[in-house]
JSON list of C-alpha atoms in Angstrom, two decimals:
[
{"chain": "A", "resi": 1, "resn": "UNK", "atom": "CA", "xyz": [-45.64, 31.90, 144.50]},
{"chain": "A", "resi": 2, "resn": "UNK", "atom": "CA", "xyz": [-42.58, 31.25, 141.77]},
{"chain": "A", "resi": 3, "resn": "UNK", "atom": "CA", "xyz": [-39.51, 30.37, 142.91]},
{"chain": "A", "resi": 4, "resn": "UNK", "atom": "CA", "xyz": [-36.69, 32.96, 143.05]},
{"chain": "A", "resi": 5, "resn": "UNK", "atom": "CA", "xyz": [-33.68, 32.51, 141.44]},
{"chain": "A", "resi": 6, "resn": "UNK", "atom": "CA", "xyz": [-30.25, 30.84, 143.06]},
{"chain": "A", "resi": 7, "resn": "UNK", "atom": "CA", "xyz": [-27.56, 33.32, 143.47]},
{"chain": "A", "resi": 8, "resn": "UNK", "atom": "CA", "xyz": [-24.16, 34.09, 145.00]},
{"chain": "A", "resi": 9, "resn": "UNK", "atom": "CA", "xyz": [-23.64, 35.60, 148.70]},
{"chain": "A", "resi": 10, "resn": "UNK", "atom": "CA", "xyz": [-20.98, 36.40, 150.57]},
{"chain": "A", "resi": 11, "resn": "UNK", "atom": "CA", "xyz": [-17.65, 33.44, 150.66]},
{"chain": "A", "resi": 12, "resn": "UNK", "atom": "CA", "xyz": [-18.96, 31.99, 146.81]},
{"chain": "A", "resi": 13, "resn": "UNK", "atom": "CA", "xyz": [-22.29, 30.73, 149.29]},
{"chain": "A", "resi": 14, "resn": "UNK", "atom": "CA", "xyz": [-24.47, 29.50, 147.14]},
{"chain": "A", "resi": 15, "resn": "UNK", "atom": "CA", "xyz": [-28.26, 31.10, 147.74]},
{"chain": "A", "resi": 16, "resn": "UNK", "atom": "CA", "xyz": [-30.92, 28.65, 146.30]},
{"chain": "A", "resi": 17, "resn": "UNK", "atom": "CA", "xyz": [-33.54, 26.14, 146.81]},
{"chain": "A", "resi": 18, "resn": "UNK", "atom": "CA", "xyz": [-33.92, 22.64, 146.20]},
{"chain": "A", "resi": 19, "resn": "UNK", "atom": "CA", "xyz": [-35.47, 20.57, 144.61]},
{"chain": "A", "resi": 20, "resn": "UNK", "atom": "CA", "xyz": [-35.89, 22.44, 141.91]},
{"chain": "A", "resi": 21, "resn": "UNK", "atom": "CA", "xyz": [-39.52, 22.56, 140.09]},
{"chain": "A", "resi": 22, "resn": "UNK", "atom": "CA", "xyz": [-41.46, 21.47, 143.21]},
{"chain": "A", "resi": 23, "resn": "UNK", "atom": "CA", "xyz": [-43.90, 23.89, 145.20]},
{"chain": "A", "resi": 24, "resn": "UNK", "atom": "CA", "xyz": [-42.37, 26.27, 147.36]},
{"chain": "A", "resi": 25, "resn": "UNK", "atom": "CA", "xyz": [-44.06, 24.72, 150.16]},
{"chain": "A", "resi": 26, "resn": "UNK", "atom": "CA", "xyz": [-41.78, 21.56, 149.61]},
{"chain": "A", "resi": 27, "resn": "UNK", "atom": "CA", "xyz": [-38.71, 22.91, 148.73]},
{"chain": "A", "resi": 28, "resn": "UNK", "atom": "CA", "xyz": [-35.47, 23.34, 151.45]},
{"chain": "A", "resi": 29, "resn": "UNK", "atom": "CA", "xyz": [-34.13, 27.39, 151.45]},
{"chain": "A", "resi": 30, "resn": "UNK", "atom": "CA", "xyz": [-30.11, 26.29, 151.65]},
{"chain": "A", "resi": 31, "resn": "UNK", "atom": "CA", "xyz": [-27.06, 28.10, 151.47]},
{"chain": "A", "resi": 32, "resn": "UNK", "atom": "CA", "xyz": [-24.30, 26.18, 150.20]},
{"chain": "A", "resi": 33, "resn": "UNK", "atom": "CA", "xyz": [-20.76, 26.13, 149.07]},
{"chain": "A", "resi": 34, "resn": "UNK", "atom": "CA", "xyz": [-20.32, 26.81, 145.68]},
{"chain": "A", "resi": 35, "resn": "UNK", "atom": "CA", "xyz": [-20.22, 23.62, 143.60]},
{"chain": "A", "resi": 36, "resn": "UNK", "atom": "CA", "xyz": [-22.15, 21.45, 146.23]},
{"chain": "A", "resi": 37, "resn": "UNK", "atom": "CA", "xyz": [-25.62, 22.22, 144.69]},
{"chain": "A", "resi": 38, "resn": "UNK", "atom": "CA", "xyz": [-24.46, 20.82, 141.59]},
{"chain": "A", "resi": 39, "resn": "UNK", "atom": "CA", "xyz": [-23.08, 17.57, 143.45]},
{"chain": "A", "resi": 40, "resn": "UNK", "atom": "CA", "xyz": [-26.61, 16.84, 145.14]},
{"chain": "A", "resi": 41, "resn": "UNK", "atom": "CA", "xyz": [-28.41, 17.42, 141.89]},
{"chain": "A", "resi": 42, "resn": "UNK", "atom": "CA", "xyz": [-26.95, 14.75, 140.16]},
{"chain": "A", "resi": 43, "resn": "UNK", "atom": "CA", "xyz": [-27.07, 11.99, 143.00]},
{"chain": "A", "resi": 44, "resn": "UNK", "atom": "CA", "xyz": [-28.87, 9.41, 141.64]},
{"chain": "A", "resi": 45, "resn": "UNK", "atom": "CA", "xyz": [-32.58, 9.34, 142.23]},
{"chain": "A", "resi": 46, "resn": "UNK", "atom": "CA", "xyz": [-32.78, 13.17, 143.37]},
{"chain": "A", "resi": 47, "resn": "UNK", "atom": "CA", "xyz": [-34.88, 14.00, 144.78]},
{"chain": "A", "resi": 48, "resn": "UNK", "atom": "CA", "xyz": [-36.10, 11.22, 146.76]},
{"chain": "A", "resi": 49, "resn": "UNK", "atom": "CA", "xyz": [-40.21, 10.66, 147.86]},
{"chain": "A", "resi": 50, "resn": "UNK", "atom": "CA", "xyz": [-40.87, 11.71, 151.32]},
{"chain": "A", "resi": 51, "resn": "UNK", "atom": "CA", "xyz": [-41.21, 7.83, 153.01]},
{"chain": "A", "resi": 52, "resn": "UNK", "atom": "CA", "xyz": [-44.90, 7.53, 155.07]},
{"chain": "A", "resi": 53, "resn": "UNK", "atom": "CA", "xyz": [-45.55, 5.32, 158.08]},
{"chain": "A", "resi": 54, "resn": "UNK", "atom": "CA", "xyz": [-47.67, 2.71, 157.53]},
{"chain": "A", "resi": 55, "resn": "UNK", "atom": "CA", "xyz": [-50.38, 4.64, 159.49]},
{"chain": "A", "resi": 56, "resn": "UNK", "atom": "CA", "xyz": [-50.43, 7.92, 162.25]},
{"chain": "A", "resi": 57, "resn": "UNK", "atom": "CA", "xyz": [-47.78, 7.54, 164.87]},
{"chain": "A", "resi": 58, "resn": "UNK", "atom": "CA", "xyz": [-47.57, 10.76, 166.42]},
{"chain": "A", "resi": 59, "resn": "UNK", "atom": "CA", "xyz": [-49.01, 14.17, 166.68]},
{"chain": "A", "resi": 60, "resn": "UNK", "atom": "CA", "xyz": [-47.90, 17.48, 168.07]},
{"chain": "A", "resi": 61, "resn": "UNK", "atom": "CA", "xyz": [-49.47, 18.77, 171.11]},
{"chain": "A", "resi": 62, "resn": "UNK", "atom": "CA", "xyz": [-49.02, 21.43, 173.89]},
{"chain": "A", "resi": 63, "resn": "UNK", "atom": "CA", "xyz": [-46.27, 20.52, 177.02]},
{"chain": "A", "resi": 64, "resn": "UNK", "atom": "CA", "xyz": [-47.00, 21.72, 180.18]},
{"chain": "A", "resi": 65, "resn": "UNK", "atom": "CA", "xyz": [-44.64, 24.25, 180.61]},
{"chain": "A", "resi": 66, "resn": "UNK", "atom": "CA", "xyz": [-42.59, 23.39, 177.30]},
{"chain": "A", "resi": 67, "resn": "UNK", "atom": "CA", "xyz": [-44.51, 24.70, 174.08]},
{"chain": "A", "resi": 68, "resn": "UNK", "atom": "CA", "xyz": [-45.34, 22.04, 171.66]},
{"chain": "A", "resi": 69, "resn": "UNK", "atom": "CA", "xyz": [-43.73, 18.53, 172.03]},
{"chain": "A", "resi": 70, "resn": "UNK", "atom": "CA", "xyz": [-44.50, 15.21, 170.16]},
{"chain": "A", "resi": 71, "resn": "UNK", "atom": "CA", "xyz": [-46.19, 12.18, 171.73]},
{"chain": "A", "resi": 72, "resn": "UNK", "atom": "CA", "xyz": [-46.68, 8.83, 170.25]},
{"chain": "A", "resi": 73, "resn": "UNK", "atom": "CA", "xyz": [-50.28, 8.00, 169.53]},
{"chain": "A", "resi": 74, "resn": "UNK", "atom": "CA", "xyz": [-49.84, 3.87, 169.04]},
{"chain": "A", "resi": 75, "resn": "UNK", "atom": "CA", "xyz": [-47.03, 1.10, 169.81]},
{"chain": "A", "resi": 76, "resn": "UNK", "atom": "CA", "xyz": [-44.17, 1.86, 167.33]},
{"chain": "A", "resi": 77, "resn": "UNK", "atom": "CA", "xyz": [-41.75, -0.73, 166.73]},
{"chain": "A", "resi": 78, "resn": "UNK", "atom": "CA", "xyz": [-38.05, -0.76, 165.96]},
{"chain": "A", "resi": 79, "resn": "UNK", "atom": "CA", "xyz": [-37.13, 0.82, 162.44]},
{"chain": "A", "resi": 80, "resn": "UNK", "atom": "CA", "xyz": [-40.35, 1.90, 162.03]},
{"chain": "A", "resi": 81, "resn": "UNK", "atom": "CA", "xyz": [-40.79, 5.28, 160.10]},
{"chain": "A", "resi": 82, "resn": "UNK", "atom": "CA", "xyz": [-42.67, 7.96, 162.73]},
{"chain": "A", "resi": 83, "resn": "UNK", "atom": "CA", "xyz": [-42.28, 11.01, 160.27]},
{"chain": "A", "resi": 84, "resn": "UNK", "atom": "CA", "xyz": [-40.19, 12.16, 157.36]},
{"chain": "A", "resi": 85, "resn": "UNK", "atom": "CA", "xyz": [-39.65, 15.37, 156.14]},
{"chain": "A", "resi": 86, "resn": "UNK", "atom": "CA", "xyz": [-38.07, 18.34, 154.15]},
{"chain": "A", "resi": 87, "resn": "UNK", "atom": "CA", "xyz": [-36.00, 20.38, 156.12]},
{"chain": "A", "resi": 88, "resn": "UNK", "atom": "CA", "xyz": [-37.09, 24.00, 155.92]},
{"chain": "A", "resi": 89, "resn": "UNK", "atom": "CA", "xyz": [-33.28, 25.55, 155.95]},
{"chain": "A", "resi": 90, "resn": "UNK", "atom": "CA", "xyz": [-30.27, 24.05, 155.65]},
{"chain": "A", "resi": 91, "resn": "UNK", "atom": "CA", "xyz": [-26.63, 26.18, 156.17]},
{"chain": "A", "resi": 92, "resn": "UNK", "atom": "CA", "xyz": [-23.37, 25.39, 157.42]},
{"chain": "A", "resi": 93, "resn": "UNK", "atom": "CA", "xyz": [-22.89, 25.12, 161.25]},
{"chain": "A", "resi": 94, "resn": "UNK", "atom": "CA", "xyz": [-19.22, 27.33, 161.15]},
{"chain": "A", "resi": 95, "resn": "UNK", "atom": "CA", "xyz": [-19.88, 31.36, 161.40]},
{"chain": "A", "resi": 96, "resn": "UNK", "atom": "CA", "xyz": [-19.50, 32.58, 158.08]},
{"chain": "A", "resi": 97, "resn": "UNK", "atom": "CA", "xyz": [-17.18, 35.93, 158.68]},
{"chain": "A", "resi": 98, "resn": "UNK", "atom": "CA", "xyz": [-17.30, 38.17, 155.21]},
{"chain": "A", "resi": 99, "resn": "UNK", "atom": "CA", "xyz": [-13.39, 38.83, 154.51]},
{"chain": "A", "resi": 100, "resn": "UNK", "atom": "CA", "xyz": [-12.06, 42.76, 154.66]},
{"chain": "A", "resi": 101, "resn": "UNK", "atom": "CA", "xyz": [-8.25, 44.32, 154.55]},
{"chain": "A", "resi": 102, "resn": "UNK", "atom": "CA", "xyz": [-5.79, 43.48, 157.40]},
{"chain": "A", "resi": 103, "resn": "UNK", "atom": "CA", "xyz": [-6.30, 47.10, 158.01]},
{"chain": "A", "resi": 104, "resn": "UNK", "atom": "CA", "xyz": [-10.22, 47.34, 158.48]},
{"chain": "A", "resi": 105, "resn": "UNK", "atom": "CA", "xyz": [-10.32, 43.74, 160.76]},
{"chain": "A", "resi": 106, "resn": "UNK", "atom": "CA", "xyz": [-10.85, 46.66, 163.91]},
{"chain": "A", "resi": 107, "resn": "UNK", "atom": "CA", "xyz": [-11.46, 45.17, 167.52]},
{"chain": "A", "resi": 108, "resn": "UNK", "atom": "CA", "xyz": [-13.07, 42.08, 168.65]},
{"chain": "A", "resi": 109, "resn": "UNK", "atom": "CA", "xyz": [-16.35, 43.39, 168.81]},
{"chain": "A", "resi": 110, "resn": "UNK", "atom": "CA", "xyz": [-16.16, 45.41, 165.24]},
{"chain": "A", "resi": 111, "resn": "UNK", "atom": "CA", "xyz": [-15.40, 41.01, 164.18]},
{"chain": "A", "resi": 112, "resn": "UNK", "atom": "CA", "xyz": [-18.46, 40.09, 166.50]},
{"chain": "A", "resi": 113, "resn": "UNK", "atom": "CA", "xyz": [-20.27, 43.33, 164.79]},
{"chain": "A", "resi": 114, "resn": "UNK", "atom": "CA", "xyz": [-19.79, 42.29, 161.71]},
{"chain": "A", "resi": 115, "resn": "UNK", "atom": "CA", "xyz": [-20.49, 38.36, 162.08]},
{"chain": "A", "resi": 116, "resn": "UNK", "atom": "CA", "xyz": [-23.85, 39.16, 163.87]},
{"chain": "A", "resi": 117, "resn": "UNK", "atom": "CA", "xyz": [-24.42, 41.58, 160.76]},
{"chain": "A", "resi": 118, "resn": "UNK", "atom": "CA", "xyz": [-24.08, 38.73, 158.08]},
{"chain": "A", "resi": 119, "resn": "UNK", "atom": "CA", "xyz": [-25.78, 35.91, 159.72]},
{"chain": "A", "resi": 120, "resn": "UNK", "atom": "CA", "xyz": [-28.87, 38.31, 160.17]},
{"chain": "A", "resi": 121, "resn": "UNK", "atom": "CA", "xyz": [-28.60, 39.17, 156.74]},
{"chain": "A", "resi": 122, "resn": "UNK", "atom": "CA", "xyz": [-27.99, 35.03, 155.35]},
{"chain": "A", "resi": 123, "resn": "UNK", "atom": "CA", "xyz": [-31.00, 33.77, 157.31]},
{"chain": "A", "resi": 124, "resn": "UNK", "atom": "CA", "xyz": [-33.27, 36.77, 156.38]},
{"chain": "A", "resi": 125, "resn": "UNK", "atom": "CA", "xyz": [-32.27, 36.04, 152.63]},
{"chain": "A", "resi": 126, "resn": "UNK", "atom": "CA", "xyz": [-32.95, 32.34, 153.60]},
{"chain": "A", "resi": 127, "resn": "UNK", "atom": "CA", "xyz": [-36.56, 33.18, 155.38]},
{"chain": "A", "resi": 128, "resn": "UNK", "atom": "CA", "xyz": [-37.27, 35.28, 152.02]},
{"chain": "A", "resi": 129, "resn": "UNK", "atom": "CA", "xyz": [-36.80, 32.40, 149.81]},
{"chain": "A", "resi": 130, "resn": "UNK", "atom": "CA", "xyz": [-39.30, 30.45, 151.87]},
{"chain": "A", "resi": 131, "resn": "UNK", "atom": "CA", "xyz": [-43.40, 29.96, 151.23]},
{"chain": "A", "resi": 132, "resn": "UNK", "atom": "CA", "xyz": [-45.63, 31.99, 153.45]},
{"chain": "A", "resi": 133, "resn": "UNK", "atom": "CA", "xyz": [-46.54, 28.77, 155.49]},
{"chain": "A", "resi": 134, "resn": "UNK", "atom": "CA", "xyz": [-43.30, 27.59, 155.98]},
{"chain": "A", "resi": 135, "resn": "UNK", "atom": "CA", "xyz": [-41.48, 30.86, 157.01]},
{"chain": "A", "resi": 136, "resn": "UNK", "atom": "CA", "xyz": [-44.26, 30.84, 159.44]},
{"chain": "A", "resi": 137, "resn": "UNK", "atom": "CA", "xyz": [-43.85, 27.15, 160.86]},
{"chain": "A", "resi": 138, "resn": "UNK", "atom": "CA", "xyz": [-39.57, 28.61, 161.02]},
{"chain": "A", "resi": 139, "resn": "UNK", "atom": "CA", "xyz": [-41.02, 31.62, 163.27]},
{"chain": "A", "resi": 140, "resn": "UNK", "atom": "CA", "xyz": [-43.36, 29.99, 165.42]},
{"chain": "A", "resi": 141, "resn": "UNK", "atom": "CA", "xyz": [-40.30, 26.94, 166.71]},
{"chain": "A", "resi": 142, "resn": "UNK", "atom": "CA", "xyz": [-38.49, 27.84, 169.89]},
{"chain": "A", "resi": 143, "resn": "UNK", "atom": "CA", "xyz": [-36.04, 30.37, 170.68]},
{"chain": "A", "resi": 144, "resn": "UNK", "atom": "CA", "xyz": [-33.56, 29.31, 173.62]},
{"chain": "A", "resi": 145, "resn": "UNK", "atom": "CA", "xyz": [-30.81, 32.01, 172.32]},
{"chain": "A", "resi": 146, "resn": "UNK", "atom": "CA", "xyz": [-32.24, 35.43, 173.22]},
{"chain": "A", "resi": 147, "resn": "UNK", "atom": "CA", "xyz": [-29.55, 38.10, 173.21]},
{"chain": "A", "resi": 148, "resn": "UNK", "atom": "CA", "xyz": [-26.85, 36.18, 171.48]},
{"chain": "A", "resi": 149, "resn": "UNK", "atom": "CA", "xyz": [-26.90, 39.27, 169.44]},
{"chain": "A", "resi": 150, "resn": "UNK", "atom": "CA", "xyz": [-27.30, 37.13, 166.47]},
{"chain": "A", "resi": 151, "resn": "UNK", "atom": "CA", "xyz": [-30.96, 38.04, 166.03]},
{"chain": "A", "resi": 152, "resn": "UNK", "atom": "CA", "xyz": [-34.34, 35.97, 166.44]},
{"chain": "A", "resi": 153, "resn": "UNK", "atom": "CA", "xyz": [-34.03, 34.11, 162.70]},
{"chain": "A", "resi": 154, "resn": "UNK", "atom": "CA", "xyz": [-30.14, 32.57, 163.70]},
{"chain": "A", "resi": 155, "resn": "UNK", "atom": "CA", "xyz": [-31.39, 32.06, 167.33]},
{"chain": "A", "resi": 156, "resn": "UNK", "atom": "CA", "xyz": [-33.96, 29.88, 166.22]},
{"chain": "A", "resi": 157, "resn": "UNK", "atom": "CA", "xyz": [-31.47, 28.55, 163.90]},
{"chain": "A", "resi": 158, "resn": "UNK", "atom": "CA", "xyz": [-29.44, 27.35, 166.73]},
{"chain": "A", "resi": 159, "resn": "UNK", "atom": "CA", "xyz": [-31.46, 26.27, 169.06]},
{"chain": "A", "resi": 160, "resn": "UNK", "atom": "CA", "xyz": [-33.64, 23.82, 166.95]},
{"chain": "A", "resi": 161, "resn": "UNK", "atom": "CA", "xyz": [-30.54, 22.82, 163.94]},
{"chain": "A", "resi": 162, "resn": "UNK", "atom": "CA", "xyz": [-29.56, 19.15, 163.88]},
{"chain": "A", "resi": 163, "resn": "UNK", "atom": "CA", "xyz": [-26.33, 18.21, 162.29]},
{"chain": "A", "resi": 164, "resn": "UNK", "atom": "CA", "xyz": [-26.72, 16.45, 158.73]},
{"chain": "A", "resi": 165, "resn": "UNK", "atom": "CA", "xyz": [-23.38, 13.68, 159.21]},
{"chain": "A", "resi": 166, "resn": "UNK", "atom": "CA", "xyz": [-20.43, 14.19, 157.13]},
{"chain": "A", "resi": 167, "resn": "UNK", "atom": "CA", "xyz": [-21.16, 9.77, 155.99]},
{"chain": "A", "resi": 168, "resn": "UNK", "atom": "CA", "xyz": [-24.84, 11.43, 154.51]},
{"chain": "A", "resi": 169, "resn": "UNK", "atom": "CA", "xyz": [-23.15, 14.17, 152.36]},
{"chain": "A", "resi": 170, "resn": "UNK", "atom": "CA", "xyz": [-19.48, 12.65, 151.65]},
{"chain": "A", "resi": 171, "resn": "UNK", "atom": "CA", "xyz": [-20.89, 12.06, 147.67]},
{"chain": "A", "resi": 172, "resn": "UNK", "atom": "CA", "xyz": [-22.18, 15.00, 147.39]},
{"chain": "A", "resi": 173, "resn": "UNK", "atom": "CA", "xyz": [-18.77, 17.37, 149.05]},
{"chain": "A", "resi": 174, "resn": "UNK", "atom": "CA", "xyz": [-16.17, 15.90, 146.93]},
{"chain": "A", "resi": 175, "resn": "UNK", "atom": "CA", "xyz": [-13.49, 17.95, 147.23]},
{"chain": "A", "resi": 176, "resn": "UNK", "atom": "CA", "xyz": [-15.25, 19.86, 149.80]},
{"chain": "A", "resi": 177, "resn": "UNK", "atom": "CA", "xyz": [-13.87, 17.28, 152.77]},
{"chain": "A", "resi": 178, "resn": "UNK", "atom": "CA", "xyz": [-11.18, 19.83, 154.23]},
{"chain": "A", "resi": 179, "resn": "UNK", "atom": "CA", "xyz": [-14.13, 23.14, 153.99]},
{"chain": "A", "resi": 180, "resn": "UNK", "atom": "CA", "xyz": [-15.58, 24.22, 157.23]},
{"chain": "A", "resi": 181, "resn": "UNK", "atom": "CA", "xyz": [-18.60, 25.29, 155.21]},
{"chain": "A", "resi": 182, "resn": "UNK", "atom": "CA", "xyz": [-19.52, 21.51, 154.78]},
{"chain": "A", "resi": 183, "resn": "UNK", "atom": "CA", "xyz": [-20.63, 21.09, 158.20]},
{"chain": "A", "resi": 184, "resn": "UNK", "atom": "CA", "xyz": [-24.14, 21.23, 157.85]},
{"chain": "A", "resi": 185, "resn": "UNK", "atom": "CA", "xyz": [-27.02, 21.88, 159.81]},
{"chain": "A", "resi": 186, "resn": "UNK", "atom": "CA", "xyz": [-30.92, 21.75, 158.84]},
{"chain": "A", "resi": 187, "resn": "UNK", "atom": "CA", "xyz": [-33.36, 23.03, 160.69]},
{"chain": "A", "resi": 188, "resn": "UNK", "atom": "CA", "xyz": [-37.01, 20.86, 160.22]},
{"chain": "A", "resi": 189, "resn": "UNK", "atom": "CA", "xyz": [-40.61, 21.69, 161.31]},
{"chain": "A", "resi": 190, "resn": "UNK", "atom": "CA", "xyz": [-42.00, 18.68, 163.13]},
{"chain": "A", "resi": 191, "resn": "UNK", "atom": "CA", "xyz": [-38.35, 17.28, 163.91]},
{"chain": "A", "resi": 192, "resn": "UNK", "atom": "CA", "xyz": [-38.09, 20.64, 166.44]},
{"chain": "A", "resi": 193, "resn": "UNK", "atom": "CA", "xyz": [-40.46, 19.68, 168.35]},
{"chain": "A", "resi": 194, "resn": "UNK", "atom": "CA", "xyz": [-38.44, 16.52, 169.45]},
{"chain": "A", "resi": 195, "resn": "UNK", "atom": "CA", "xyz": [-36.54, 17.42, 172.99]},
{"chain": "A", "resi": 196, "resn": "UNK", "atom": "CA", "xyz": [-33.57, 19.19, 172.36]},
{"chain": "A", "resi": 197, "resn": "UNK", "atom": "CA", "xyz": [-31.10, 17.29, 174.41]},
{"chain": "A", "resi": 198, "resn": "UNK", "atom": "CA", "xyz": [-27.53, 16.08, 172.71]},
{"chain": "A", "resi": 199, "resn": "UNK", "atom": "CA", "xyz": [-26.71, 13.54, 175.43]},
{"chain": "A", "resi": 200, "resn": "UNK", "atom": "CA", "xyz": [-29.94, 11.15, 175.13]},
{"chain": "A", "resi": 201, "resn": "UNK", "atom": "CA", "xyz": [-31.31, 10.69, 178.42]},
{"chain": "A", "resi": 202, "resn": "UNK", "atom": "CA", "xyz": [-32.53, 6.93, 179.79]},
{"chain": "A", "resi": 203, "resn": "UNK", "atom": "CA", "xyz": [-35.53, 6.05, 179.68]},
{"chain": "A", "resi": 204, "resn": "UNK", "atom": "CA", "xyz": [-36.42, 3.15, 182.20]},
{"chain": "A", "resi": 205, "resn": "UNK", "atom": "CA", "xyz": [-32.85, 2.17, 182.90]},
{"chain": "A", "resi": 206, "resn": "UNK", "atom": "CA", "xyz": [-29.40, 3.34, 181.57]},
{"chain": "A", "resi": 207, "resn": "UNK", "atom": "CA", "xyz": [-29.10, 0.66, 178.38]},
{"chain": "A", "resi": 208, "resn": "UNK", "atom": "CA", "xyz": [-32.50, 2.54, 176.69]},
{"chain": "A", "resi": 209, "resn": "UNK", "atom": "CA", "xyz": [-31.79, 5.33, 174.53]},
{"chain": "A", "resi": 210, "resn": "UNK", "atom": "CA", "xyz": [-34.01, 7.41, 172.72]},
{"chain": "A", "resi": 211, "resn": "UNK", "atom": "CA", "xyz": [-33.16, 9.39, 170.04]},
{"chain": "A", "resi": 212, "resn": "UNK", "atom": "CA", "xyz": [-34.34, 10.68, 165.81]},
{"chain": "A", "resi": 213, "resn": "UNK", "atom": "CA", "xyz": [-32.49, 9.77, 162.65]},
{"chain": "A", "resi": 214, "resn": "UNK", "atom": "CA", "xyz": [-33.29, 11.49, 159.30]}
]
């Protein structure tokens, strides 16, 4: 499977893949504002090796009444690595709305029309760019936003996206600080099978977080 080519969507959103030259099956599909391709591309050391533990710590089984979850399969100490990955998709977190005339804006829901229209069409362009296997493993992760009217690709989106921190990108969004566009989510295979909470729940008493960093 070649790579298709990077090109320009809606807003100057930049349509590509990275990193360039490796196998489909390792590469991120990312839409991006224009000009912050080029910034990540020439961070030094780009791309990066995927870090291993030092042997097996988890593996992916069924949940009783949750779908797929991870479990740890050995003691794991503190700052050990469990798992790294690449993310499959990575786009900004704001609604991207494509601009028209004053005089064809229309009601609310012709806006909410319209919105639902272009993130349907962004994430199927995404999907498209993906390999076989990985638009699969994007498919098969949990959908918790039926009916948002968004469709099943964004709803997936959203309910298994993790924020990628301004502090990680600042180098590569200079003059992208003030953009909306820069707040970026990615949305990762194994990583989605962590629980989904945002407030970290205790584990044996209220001092003992849990919680993923990538």
């Amino acid at each position: 499977m070649s790579m298709p080519k990077s090109f320009i969507g809606a807003n100057g959103m930049v349509i590509t893949s990275v990193p360039g030259g490796a196998s489909p099956r390792d590469t991120t599909a990312c839409a991006l504002p224009s000009g912050m391709k080029e910034h990540i591309l020439a961070q030094p050391g780009f791309p990066h090796s995927i870090p291993s533990p030092t042997s097996p710590a988890h593996c992916i089984m069924l949940v009783k009444g949750a779908g797929l979850g991870m479990y740890a399969t050995r003691p794991i100490g503190a700052g050990e690595v469990i798992f790294a990955e690449r993310a499959l998709v990575i786009t900004p977190q704001s609604i991207i709305v494509v601009p028209v005339s004053p005089d064809a804006l229309g009601t609310r829901e012709d806006v909410a029309k319209r919105r639902a229209k272009y993130r349907k069409e962004l994430m199927a362009m995404l999907l498209d760019r993906m390999s076989p296997e990985n638009a699969a493993a994007y498919r098969a992760l949990v959908n918790s936003h039926m009916n948002d009217g968004y469709g099943p690709l964004a709803e997936i989106f959203d309910t298994n996206s993790w924020q990628i921190s301004i502090a990680e990108m600042r180098k590569a969004i200079l003059g992208h600080l003030g953009n909306p566009l820069t707040n970026i989510s990615g949305v990762c295979d194994t990583l989605s099978r962590i629980n989904h909470r945002h407030v970290l729940a205790p584990l044996h008493n209220p001092e003992e977080r849990a919680g993923a960093t990538f």
